[in-house]
Amino acid sequence: MANPCTVQGQTRCSGSECTSYCDSDGCDFNPYRLGNLPYYGHNMTVDTNKKPTVITQFITAHNTTTSALGEIRRLYVQNDKVIQNARSPIPELAGYNSITGKYCSAQKTAFGDSDAFASKGGFQALGDAYDSGLVLVMSVSGNDVTQMRWLDSVYPPDRSSADPGVARGVCQDSPVTLSVEPQPTASVAFSNLRFGDIGSTYAS
């Protein structure tokens, strides 16, 4: 998920002003949403029964350390095998398996979404933010408004799941309090974090 903002650095806001700075929808690469249903899950290409190694690569436009950000690529490693990111069977998106400016525009068009990603600065804004320095943060998220349906259910809920890009996963719609609060010991573990030059953090 890539979410550009029109402001850089710490910025104060109040009320509805706070929703205007960043692209809240972002540009995402969800294999299920893209129509590749058997890619990620139990006993699938990326098998969620097993621990995966997740690799995210930030690739510059000219493959140099000083050129602008041009691509965000995702790979997985399981059973000592590198798994390339999913490809979409949707004709308009079939040529992409990473997040690029062209992919984001094509995705917004294919799904009938407004292109806030471009209007908020797109890859130029993302690159400027990376150049200023970022901190890696991981969390378990919950949302009382959308119940995280944008991640792995049907969203927006007022559209048909048969519409392109609306079905994002197999989770059922339910009030978030029913699924989260009775599970006070739920947890997730992130381990063996590495960062470095492209290709240096895993065995290819």
CSV table of C-alpha atoms in Angstrom, one decimal:
chain,number,residue,atom,x,y,z
A,1,MET,CA,0.0,0.0,0.0
A,2,ALA,CA,1.4,3.4,-1.0
A,3,ASN,CA,-0.1,6.6,0.4
A,4,PRO,CA,1.3,9.9,-0.8
A,5,CYS,CA,0.7,13.1,1.1
A,6,THR,CA,0.8,16.8,0.1
A,7,VAL,CA,2.7,17.8,3.2
A,8,GLN,CA,6.2,16.7,4.4
A,9,GLY,CA,7.3,16.3,8.0
A,10,GLN,CA,5.3,16.8,11.1
A,11,THR,CA,2.1,18.7,10.4
A,12,ARG,CA,-0.7,19.8,12.7
A,13,CYS,CA,-4.3,19.7,11.6
A,14,SER,CA,-7.8,20.0,13.0
A,15,GLY,CA,-11.1,18.3,12.2
A,16,SER,CA,-11.9,17.6,8.5
A,17,GLU,CA,-8.6,19.3,7.5
A,18,CYS,CA,-6.8,16.1,8.7
A,19,THR,CA,-8.4,14.0,5.9
A,20,SER,CA,-7.2,16.3,3.1
A,21,TYR,CA,-3.5,15.9,3.4
A,22,CYS,CA,-2.9,12.3,2.4
A,23,ASP,CA,-4.4,9.7,0.0
A,24,SER,CA,-6.3,7.5,2.4
A,25,ASP,CA,-7.2,4.8,-0.2
A,26,GLY,CA,-3.6,4.6,-1.5
A,27,CYS,CA,-2.4,2.5,-4.3
A,28,ASP,CA,-2.5,-1.2,-3.2
A,29,PHE,CA,-1.4,-4.5,-4.6
A,30,ASN,CA,-3.8,-7.1,-3.2
A,31,PRO,CA,-3.7,-10.3,-5.2
A,32,TYR,CA,-7.3,-11.2,-4.2
A,33,ARG,CA,-8.6,-7.8,-5.2
A,34,LEU,CA,-6.7,-8.1,-8.5
A,35,GLY,CA,-8.5,-11.4,-9.3
A,36,ASN,CA,-5.6,-13.8,-8.4
A,37,LEU,CA,-7.7,-15.7,-5.8
A,38,PRO,CA,-5.4,-18.8,-5.2
A,39,TYR,CA,-2.2,-16.8,-4.6
A,40,TYR,CA,-2.2,-16.0,-0.9
A,41,GLY,CA,-3.8,-18.2,1.8
A,42,HIS,CA,-3.9,-21.7,3.3
A,43,ASN,CA,-2.1,-24.2,0.9
A,44,MET,CA,-1.8,-21.5,-1.8
A,45,THR,CA,1.1,-20.1,-3.7
A,46,VAL,CA,2.1,-18.2,-0.6
A,47,ASP,CA,1.0,-20.6,2.1
A,48,THR,CA,-0.2,-18.9,5.2
A,49,ASN,CA,0.1,-22.2,7.1
A,50,LYS,CA,3.8,-21.6,7.1
A,51,LYS,CA,6.0,-18.7,8.1
A,52,PRO,CA,6.9,-16.5,5.1
A,53,THR,CA,9.8,-14.1,4.6
A,54,VAL,CA,8.4,-10.9,3.1
A,55,ILE,CA,10.7,-8.8,1.0
A,56,THR,CA,9.9,-5.2,0.0
A,57,GLN,CA,12.2,-3.5,-2.5
A,58,PHE,CA,12.2,0.2,-3.3
A,59,ILE,CA,13.6,0.5,-6.7
A,60,THR,CA,14.7,3.8,-8.3
A,61,ALA,CA,13.8,4.9,-11.8
A,62,HIS,CA,17.4,4.5,-13.1
A,63,ASN,CA,18.7,1.8,-10.7
A,64,THR,CA,21.0,4.3,-9.0
A,65,THR,CA,21.1,5.4,-5.4
A,66,THR,CA,20.4,9.0,-6.3
A,67,SER,CA,17.5,8.8,-8.9
A,68,ALA,CA,13.8,9.1,-8.0
A,69,LEU,CA,11.7,6.3,-6.7
A,70,GLY,CA,10.1,4.4,-9.5
A,71,GLU,CA,8.8,1.1,-8.2
A,72,ILE,CA,7.8,-0.8,-5.1
A,73,ARG,CA,8.3,-4.6,-5.5
A,74,ARG,CA,7.2,-7.4,-3.2
A,75,LEU,CA,8.7,-10.9,-3.0
A,76,TYR,CA,8.2,-13.8,-0.7
A,77,VAL,CA,10.5,-16.7,0.4
A,78,GLN,CA,9.1,-20.0,1.6
A,79,ASN,CA,10.9,-23.4,1.7
A,80,ASP,CA,14.0,-21.7,0.4
A,81,LYS,CA,12.2,-20.7,-2.8
A,82,VAL,CA,11.7,-17.1,-3.9
A,83,ILE,CA,8.1,-16.5,-4.9
A,84,GLN,CA,7.5,-13.6,-7.4
A,85,ASN,CA,4.6,-11.3,-6.7
A,86,ALA,CA,1.2,-12.2,-8.1
A,87,ARG,CA,-0.1,-11.2,-11.6
A,88,SER,CA,-3.6,-10.2,-12.3
A,89,PRO,CA,-5.9,-11.9,-14.8
A,90,ILE,CA,-7.6,-8.5,-15.4
A,91,PRO,CA,-6.5,-7.5,-18.9
A,92,GLU,CA,-5.8,-3.9,-18.0
A,93,LEU,CA,-3.6,-5.0,-15.1
A,94,ALA,CA,-2.0,-8.1,-16.5
A,95,GLY,CA,1.3,-6.5,-17.3
A,96,TYR,CA,2.1,-5.5,-13.7
A,97,ASN,CA,3.3,-7.3,-10.6
A,98,SER,CA,4.6,-4.3,-8.6
A,99,ILE,CA,3.5,-0.8,-7.7
A,100,THR,CA,4.5,1.8,-10.2
A,101,GLY,CA,2.9,5.1,-11.3
A,102,LYS,CA,1.5,3.5,-14.4
A,103,TYR,CA,0.1,0.5,-12.4
A,104,CYS,CA,-1.6,2.9,-10.0
A,105,SER,CA,-3.3,4.8,-12.8
A,106,ALA,CA,-4.3,1.6,-14.6
A,107,GLN,CA,-5.7,0.1,-11.3
A,108,LYS,CA,-7.8,3.2,-10.5
A,109,THR,CA,-9.2,3.2,-14.1
A,110,ALA,CA,-10.0,-0.5,-14.1
A,111,PHE,CA,-11.8,-0.4,-10.7
A,112,GLY,CA,-13.6,2.9,-11.3
A,113,ASP,CA,-11.9,4.6,-8.4
A,114,SER,CA,-10.9,8.3,-8.1
A,115,ASP,CA,-7.2,8.8,-8.6
A,116,ALA,CA,-6.3,10.5,-5.3
A,117,PHE,CA,-2.9,8.8,-5.5
A,118,ALA,CA,-1.9,11.0,-8.5
A,119,SER,CA,-3.6,14.2,-7.2
A,120,LYS,CA,-1.7,13.9,-3.8
A,121,GLY,CA,1.6,13.7,-5.6
A,122,GLY,CA,2.1,10.0,-6.5
A,123,PHE,CA,5.5,8.6,-6.6
A,124,GLN,CA,7.2,12.0,-6.5
A,125,ALA,CA,5.6,12.7,-3.1
A,126,LEU,CA,6.5,9.2,-1.9
A,127,GLY,CA,10.1,9.6,-3.0
A,128,ASP,CA,10.4,13.0,-1.2
A,129,ALA,CA,9.1,11.4,2.0
A,130,TYR,CA,11.7,8.6,1.8
A,131,ASP,CA,14.4,11.1,1.1
A,132,SER,CA,13.6,12.9,4.3
A,133,GLY,CA,13.9,9.8,6.4
A,134,LEU,CA,11.2,7.4,7.7
A,135,VAL,CA,10.8,5.1,10.7
A,136,LEU,CA,9.7,1.5,10.3
A,137,VAL,CA,6.5,0.9,12.3
A,138,MET,CA,4.5,-2.4,12.5
A,139,SER,CA,1.2,-2.8,14.3
A,140,VAL,CA,-2.0,-4.8,14.5
A,141,SER,CA,-4.7,-2.5,13.3
A,142,GLY,CA,-8.4,-2.2,13.9
A,143,ASN,CA,-11.0,0.2,12.6
A,144,ASP,CA,-14.5,0.8,14.1
A,145,VAL,CA,-15.7,2.6,11.0
A,146,THR,CA,-14.8,0.2,8.1
A,147,GLN,CA,-14.0,-3.0,10.2
A,148,MET,CA,-10.9,-3.3,8.0
A,149,ARG,CA,-13.1,-4.5,5.2
A,150,TRP,CA,-10.9,-2.6,2.7
A,151,LEU,CA,-8.2,-5.1,3.5
A,152,ASP,CA,-9.8,-8.6,3.2
A,153,SER,CA,-13.6,-8.3,2.8
A,154,VAL,CA,-16.1,-6.5,0.4
A,155,TYR,CA,-15.4,-2.8,0.2
A,156,PRO,CA,-17.1,-0.4,-0.4
A,157,PRO,CA,-20.0,-2.4,1.3
A,158,ASP,CA,-22.6,-0.7,-0.8
A,159,ARG,CA,-21.2,-2.1,-4.1
A,160,SER,CA,-21.6,-5.6,-5.5
A,161,SER,CA,-18.7,-8.0,-4.8
A,162,ALA,CA,-19.0,-8.9,-8.5
A,163,ASP,CA,-17.7,-5.5,-9.5
A,164,PRO,CA,-14.0,-5.4,-10.3
A,165,GLY,CA,-11.8,-4.5,-7.3
A,166,VAL,CA,-14.6,-4.7,-4.7
A,167,ALA,CA,-13.9,-8.2,-3.3
A,168,ARG,CA,-10.6,-7.9,-1.4
A,169,GLY,CA,-10.7,-11.2,0.5
A,170,VAL,CA,-12.9,-13.9,2.1
A,171,CYS,CA,-13.5,-12.4,5.5
A,172,GLN,CA,-17.2,-12.0,6.4
A,173,ASP,CA,-18.6,-8.6,7.4
A,174,SER,CA,-19.2,-8.3,11.1
A,175,PRO,CA,-19.1,-5.6,13.8
A,176,VAL,CA,-15.4,-5.2,14.8
A,177,THR,CA,-16.2,-5.5,18.5
A,178,LEU,CA,-17.6,-9.0,18.0
A,179,SER,CA,-14.4,-10.3,16.3
A,180,VAL,CA,-11.7,-8.4,18.1
A,181,GLU,CA,-12.6,-7.7,21.8
A,182,PRO,CA,-13.2,-11.3,22.7
A,183,GLN,CA,-9.6,-12.1,21.6
A,184,PRO,CA,-7.5,-10.2,24.2
A,185,THR,CA,-4.4,-12.5,23.7
A,186,ALA,CA,-4.3,-12.2,19.9
A,187,SER,CA,-0.8,-11.4,18.7
A,188,VAL,CA,1.6,-11.4,15.8
A,189,ALA,CA,5.3,-11.8,15.7
A,190,PHE,CA,7.8,-10.1,13.3
A,191,SER,CA,11.3,-11.5,13.5
A,192,ASN,CA,14.7,-11.4,11.7
A,193,LEU,CA,14.2,-7.9,10.3
A,194,ARG,CA,16.9,-6.9,7.8
A,195,PHE,CA,17.6,-4.0,5.5
A,196,GLY,CA,20.2,-3.4,2.8
A,197,ASP,CA,21.0,-3.2,-0.9
A,198,ILE,CA,18.6,-4.9,-3.3
A,199,GLY,CA,19.0,-8.6,-3.1
A,200,SER,CA,21.4,-8.6,-0.1
A,201,THR,CA,18.9,-9.5,2.6
A,202,TYR,CA,17.8,-13.0,1.4
A,203,ALA,CA,19.2,-16.0,-0.4
A,204,SER,CA,18.0,-15.8,-4.0
